[in-house]
Coordinates of C-alpha atoms in Angstrom, one line a residue:
Y1 CA 0.0 0.0 0.0
C2 CA 2.7 2.5 1.0
R3 CA 4.8 2.1 -2.1
E4 CA 1.7 2.3 -4.3
K5 CA 1.1 5.8 -2.7
Y6 CA 4.8 6.8 -3.3
T7 CA 5.9 6.5 0.3
D8 CA 7.4 3.9 2.6
L9 CA 7.5 2.8 6.2
A10 CA 9.9 4.5 8.5
T11 CA 12.9 2.5 9.6
I12 CA 13.8 2.7 13.3
E13 CA 17.5 2.0 13.8
N14 CA 18.0 2.6 17.5
Q15 CA 16.4 3.3 20.9
Q16 CA 16.8 7.1 20.5
Q17 CA 14.8 7.0 17.2
T18 CA 12.1 4.9 19.0
F19 CA 11.7 7.6 21.7
Q20 CA 11.6 10.3 19.0
L21 CA 8.8 8.5 17.2
M22 CA 6.9 7.9 20.4
D23 CA 7.1 11.6 21.2
T24 CA 5.9 12.6 17.8
V25 CA 3.0 10.2 17.9
N26 CA 2.0 11.3 21.5
D27 CA 2.1 15.0 20.5
N28 CA -0.4 14.5 17.7
T29 CA -3.9 13.1 17.4
I30 CA -2.9 10.0 15.6
D31 CA -5.1 7.1 16.5
L32 CA -3.5 4.3 14.4
A33 CA -0.1 3.5 13.0
W34 CA 1.3 0.6 11.1
I35 CA 4.6 -0.7 12.4
G36 CA 5.3 -3.2 9.6
L37 CA 4.2 -6.3 11.4
Y38 CA 1.6 -8.4 9.7
D39 CA -0.1 -11.8 10.0
D40 CA 0.9 -14.0 7.1
L41 CA -1.2 -17.2 7.3
N42 CA -1.2 -17.3 11.2
S43 CA 2.5 -16.4 11.4
W44 CA 3.6 -12.9 12.3
K45 CA 6.2 -11.4 10.0
W46 CA 8.0 -8.0 9.6
T47 CA 7.8 -6.2 6.2
L48 CA 11.5 -5.6 6.5
E49 CA 12.9 -9.1 5.7
D50 CA 16.4 -8.4 6.9
G51 CA 16.8 -9.9 10.3
N52 CA 19.5 -7.5 11.3
F53 CA 17.3 -4.5 12.1
F54 CA 16.6 -2.8 15.4
K55 CA 13.9 -4.6 17.6

């Protein structure tokens, strides 16, 4: 969906960026956000397939 709309998911690379994202979301009236986790036939997967990303 994101790429069809000429955008992409944000990539969080460390704890500091996680805190910055949380502050941004908490300061706005955003009710929903997609974090890139999805259910693929009863198995949760990340959209970023590289296993070496920040968790």
